[in-house]
The first five atom37 places (N, CA, C, CB, O) and aatype in JSON, in Angstrom:
{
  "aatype": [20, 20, 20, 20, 20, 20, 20, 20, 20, 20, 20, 20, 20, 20, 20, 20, 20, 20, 20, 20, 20, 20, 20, 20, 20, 20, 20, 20, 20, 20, 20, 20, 20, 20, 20, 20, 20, 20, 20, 20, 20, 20, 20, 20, 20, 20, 20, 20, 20, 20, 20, 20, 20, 20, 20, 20, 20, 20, 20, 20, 20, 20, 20, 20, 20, 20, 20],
  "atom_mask": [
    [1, 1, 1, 1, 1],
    [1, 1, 1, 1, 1],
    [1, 1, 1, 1, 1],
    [1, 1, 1, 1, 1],
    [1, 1, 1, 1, 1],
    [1, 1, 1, 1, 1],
    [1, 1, 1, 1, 1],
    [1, 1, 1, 1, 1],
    [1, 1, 1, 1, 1],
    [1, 1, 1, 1, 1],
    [1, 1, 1, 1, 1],
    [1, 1, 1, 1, 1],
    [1, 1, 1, 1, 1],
    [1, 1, 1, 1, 1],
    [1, 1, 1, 1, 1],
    [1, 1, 1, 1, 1],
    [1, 1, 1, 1, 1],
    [1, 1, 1, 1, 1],
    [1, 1, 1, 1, 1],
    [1, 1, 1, 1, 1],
    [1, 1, 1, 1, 1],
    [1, 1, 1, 1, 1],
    [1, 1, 1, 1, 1],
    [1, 1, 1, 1, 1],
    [1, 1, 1, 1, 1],
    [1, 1, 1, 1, 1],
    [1, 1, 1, 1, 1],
    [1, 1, 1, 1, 1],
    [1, 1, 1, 1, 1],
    [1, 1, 1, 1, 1],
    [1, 1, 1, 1, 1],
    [1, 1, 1, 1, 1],
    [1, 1, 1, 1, 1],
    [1, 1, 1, 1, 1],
    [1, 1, 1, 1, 1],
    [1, 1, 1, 1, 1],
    [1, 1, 1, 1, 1],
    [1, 1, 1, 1, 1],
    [1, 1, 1, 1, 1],
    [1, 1, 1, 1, 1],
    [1, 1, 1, 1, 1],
    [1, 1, 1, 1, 1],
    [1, 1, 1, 1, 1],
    [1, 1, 1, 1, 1],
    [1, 1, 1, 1, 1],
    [1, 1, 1, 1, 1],
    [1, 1, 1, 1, 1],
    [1, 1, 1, 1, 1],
    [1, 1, 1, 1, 1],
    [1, 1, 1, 1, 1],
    [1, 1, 1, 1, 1],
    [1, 1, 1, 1, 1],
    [1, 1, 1, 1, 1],
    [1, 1, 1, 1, 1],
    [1, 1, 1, 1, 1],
    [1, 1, 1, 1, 1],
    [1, 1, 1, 1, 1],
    [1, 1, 1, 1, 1],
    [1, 1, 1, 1, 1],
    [1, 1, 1, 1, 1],
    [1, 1, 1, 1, 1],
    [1, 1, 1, 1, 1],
    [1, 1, 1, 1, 1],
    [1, 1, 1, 1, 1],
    [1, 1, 1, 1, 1],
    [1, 1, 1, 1, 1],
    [1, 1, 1, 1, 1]
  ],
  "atom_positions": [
    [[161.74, -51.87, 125.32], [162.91, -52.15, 124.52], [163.58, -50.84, 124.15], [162.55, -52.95, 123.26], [162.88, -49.82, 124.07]],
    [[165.31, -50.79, 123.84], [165.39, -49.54, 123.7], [165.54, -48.87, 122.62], [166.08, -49.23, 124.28], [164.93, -49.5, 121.76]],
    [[165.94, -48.08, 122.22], [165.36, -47.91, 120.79], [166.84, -47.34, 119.94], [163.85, -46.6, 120.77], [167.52, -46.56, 120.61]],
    [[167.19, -47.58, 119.0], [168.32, -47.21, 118.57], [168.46, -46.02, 117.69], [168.76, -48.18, 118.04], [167.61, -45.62, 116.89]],
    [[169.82, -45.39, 117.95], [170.23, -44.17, 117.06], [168.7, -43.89, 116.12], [171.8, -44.65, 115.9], [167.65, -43.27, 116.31]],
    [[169.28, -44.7, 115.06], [169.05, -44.96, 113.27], [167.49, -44.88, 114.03], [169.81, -46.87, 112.08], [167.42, -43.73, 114.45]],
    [[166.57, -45.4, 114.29], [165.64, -46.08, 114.59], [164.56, -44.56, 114.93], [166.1, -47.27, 115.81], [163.41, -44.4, 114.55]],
    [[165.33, -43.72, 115.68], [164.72, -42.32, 116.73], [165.19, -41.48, 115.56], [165.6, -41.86, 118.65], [164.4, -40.54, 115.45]],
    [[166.37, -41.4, 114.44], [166.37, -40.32, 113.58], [165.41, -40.72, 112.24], [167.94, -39.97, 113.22], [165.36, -39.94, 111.28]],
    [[164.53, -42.2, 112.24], [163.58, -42.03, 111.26], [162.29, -41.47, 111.7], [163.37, -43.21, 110.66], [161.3, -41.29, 111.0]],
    [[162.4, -41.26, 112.7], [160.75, -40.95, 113.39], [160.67, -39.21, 112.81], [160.67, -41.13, 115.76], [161.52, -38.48, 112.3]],
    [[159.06, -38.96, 113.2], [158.92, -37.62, 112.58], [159.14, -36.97, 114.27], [157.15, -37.28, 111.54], [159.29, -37.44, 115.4]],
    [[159.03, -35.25, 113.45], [159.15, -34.64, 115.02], [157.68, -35.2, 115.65], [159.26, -32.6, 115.09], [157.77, -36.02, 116.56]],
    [[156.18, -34.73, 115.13], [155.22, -35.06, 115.89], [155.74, -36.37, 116.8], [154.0, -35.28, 114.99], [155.91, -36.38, 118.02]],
    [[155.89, -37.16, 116.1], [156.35, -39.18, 116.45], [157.46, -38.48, 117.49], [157.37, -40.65, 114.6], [156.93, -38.03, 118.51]],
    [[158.34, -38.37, 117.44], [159.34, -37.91, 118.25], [158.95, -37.51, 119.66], [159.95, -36.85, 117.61], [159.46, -37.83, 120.73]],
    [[157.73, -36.59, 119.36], [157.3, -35.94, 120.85], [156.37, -36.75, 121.79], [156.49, -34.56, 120.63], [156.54, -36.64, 123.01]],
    [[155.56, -37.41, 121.39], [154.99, -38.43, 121.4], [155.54, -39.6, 122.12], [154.8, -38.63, 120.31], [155.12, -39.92, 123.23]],
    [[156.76, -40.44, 121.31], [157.57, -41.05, 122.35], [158.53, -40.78, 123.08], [157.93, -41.78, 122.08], [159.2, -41.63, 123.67]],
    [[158.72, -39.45, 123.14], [158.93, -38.84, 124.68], [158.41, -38.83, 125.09], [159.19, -37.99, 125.14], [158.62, -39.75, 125.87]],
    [[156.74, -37.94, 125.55], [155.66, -38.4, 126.41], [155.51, -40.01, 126.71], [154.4, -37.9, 125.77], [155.52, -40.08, 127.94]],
    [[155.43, -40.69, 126.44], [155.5, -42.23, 126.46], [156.6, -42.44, 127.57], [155.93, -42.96, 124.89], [156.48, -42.65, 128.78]],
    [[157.8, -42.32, 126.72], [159.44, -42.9, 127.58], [159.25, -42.07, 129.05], [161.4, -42.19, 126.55], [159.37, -42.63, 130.14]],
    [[158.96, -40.74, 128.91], [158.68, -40.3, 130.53], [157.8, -40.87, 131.53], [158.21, -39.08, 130.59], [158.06, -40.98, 132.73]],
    [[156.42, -41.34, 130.75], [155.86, -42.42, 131.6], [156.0, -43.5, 131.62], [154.94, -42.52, 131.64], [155.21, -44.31, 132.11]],
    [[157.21, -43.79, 130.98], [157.47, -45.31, 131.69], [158.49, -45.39, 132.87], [158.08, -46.38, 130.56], [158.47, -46.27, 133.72]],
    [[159.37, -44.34, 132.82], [160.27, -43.68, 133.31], [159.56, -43.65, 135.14], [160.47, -42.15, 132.31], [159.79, -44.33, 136.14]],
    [[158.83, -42.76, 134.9], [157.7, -42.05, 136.24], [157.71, -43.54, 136.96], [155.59, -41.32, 135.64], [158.16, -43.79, 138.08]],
    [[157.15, -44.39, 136.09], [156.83, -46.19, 136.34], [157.43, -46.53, 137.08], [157.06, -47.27, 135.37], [157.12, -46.76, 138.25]],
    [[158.97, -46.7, 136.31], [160.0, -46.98, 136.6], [160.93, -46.97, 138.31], [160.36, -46.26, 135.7], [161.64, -47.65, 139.05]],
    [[160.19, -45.53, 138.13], [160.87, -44.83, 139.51], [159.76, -45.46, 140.88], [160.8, -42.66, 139.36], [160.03, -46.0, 141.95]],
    [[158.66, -45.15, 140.33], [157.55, -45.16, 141.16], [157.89, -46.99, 141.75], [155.85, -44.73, 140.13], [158.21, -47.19, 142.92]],
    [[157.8, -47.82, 141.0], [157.84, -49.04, 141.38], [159.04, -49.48, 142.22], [157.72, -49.73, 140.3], [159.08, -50.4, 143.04]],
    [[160.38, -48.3, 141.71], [161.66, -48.78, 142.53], [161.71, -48.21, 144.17], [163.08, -48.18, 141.67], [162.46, -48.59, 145.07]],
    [[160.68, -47.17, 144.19], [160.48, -46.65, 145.14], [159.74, -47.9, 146.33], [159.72, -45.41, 144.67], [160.28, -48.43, 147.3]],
    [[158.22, -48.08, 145.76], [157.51, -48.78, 146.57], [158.44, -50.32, 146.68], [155.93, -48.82, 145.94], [158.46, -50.84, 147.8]],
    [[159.03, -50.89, 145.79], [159.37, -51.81, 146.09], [160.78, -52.13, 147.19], [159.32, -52.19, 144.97], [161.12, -52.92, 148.08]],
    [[161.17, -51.26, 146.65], [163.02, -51.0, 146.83], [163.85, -51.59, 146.72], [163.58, -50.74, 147.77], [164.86, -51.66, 147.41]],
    [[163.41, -52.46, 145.31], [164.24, -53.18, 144.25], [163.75, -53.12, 143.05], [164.44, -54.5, 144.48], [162.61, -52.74, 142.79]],
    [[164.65, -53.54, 142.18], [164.17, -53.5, 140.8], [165.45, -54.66, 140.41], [164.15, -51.71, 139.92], [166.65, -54.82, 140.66]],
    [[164.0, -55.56, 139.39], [164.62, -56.42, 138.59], [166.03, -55.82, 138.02], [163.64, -56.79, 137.53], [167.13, -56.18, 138.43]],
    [[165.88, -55.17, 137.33], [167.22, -54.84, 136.6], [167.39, -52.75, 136.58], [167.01, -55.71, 134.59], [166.8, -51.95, 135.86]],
    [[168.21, -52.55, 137.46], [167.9, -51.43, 138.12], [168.39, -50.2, 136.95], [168.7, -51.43, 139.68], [168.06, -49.02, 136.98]],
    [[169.21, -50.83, 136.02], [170.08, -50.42, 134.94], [168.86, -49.61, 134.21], [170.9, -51.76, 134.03], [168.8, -48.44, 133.83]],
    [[167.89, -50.7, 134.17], [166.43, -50.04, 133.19], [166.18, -48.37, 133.65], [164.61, -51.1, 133.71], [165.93, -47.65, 132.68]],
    [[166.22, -47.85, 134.66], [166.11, -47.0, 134.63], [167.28, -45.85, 134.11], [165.66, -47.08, 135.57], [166.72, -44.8, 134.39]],
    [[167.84, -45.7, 133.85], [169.42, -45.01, 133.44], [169.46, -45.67, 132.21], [170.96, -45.39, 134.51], [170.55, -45.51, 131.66]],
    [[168.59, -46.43, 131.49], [168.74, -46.63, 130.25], [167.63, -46.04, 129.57], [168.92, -47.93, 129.99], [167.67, -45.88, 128.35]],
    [[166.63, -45.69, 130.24], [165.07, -45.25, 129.95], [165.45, -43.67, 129.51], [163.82, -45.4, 131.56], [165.06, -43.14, 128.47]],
    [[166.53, -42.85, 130.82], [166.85, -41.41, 130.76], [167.67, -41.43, 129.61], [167.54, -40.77, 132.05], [167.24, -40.69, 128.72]],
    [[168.69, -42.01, 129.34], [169.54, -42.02, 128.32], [168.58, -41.86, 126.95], [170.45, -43.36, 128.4], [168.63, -40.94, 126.14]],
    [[167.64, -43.1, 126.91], [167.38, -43.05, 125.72], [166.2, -41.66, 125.42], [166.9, -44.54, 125.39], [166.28, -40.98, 124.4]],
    [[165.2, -41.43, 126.45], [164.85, -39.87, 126.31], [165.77, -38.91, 125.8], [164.53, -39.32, 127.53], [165.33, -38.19, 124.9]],
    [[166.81, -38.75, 126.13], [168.08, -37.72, 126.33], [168.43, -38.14, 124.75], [169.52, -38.11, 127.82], [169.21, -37.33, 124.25]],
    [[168.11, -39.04, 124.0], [168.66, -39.15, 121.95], [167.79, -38.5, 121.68], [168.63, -40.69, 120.78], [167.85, -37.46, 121.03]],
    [[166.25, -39.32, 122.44], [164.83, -38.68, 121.64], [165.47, -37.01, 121.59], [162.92, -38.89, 122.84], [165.61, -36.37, 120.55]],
    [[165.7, -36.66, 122.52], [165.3, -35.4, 122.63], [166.32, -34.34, 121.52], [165.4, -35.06, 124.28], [165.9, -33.37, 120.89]],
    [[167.57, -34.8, 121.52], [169.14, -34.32, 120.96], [168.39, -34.51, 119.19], [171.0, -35.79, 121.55], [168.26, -33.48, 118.53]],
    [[167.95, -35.89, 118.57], [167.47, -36.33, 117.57], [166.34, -35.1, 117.26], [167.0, -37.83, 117.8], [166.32, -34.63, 116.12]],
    [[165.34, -34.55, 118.34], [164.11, -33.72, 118.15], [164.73, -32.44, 118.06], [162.96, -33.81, 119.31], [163.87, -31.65, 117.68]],
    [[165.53, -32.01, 118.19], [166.08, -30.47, 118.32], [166.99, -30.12, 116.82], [167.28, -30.33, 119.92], [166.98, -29.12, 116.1]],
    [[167.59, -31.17, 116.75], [168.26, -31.34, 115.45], [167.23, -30.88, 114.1], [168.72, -33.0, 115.36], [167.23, -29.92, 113.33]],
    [[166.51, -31.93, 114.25], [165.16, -31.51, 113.59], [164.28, -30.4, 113.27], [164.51, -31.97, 114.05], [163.75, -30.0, 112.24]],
    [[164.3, -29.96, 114.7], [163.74, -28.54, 114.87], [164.34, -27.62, 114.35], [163.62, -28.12, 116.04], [163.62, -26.76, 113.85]],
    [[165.65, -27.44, 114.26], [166.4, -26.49, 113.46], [166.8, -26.4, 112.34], [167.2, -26.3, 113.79], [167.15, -25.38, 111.75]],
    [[166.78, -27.87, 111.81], [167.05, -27.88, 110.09], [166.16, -27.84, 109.7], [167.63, -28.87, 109.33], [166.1, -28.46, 108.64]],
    [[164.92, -27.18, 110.12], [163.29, -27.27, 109.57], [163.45, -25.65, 108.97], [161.72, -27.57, 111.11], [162.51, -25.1, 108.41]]
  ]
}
């Protein structure tokens, strides 16, 4: 599921890094399965998986600097 704004700026940084490690392996998943299969249910999932890494990450840096 994906995770919203509000939702990724309550998390802590530890939490933050964390479900980045996570979202990248689902990501890896993602790819890996579209590969072997060479379809995907809903192909969007992937480009929504990078996107939402790409808040985690904007949300974690923010953080990092007002610390």
């Amino acid at each position: 599921r994906d995770m919203k704004l509000q939702e990724i700026k309550e998390k802590t940084i530890d939490e933050l890094k964390e479900l980045i490690l996570e979202s990248k392996k689902e990501l890896f998943t993602l790819k890996m399965g579209h590969n072997k299969l060479k379809q995907l249910e809903n192909t969007a999932s992937i480009s929504n998986k990078k996107r939402e890494i790409a808040r985690m990450k904007t949300v974690l840096r923010q953080k990092e600097l007002n610390v």
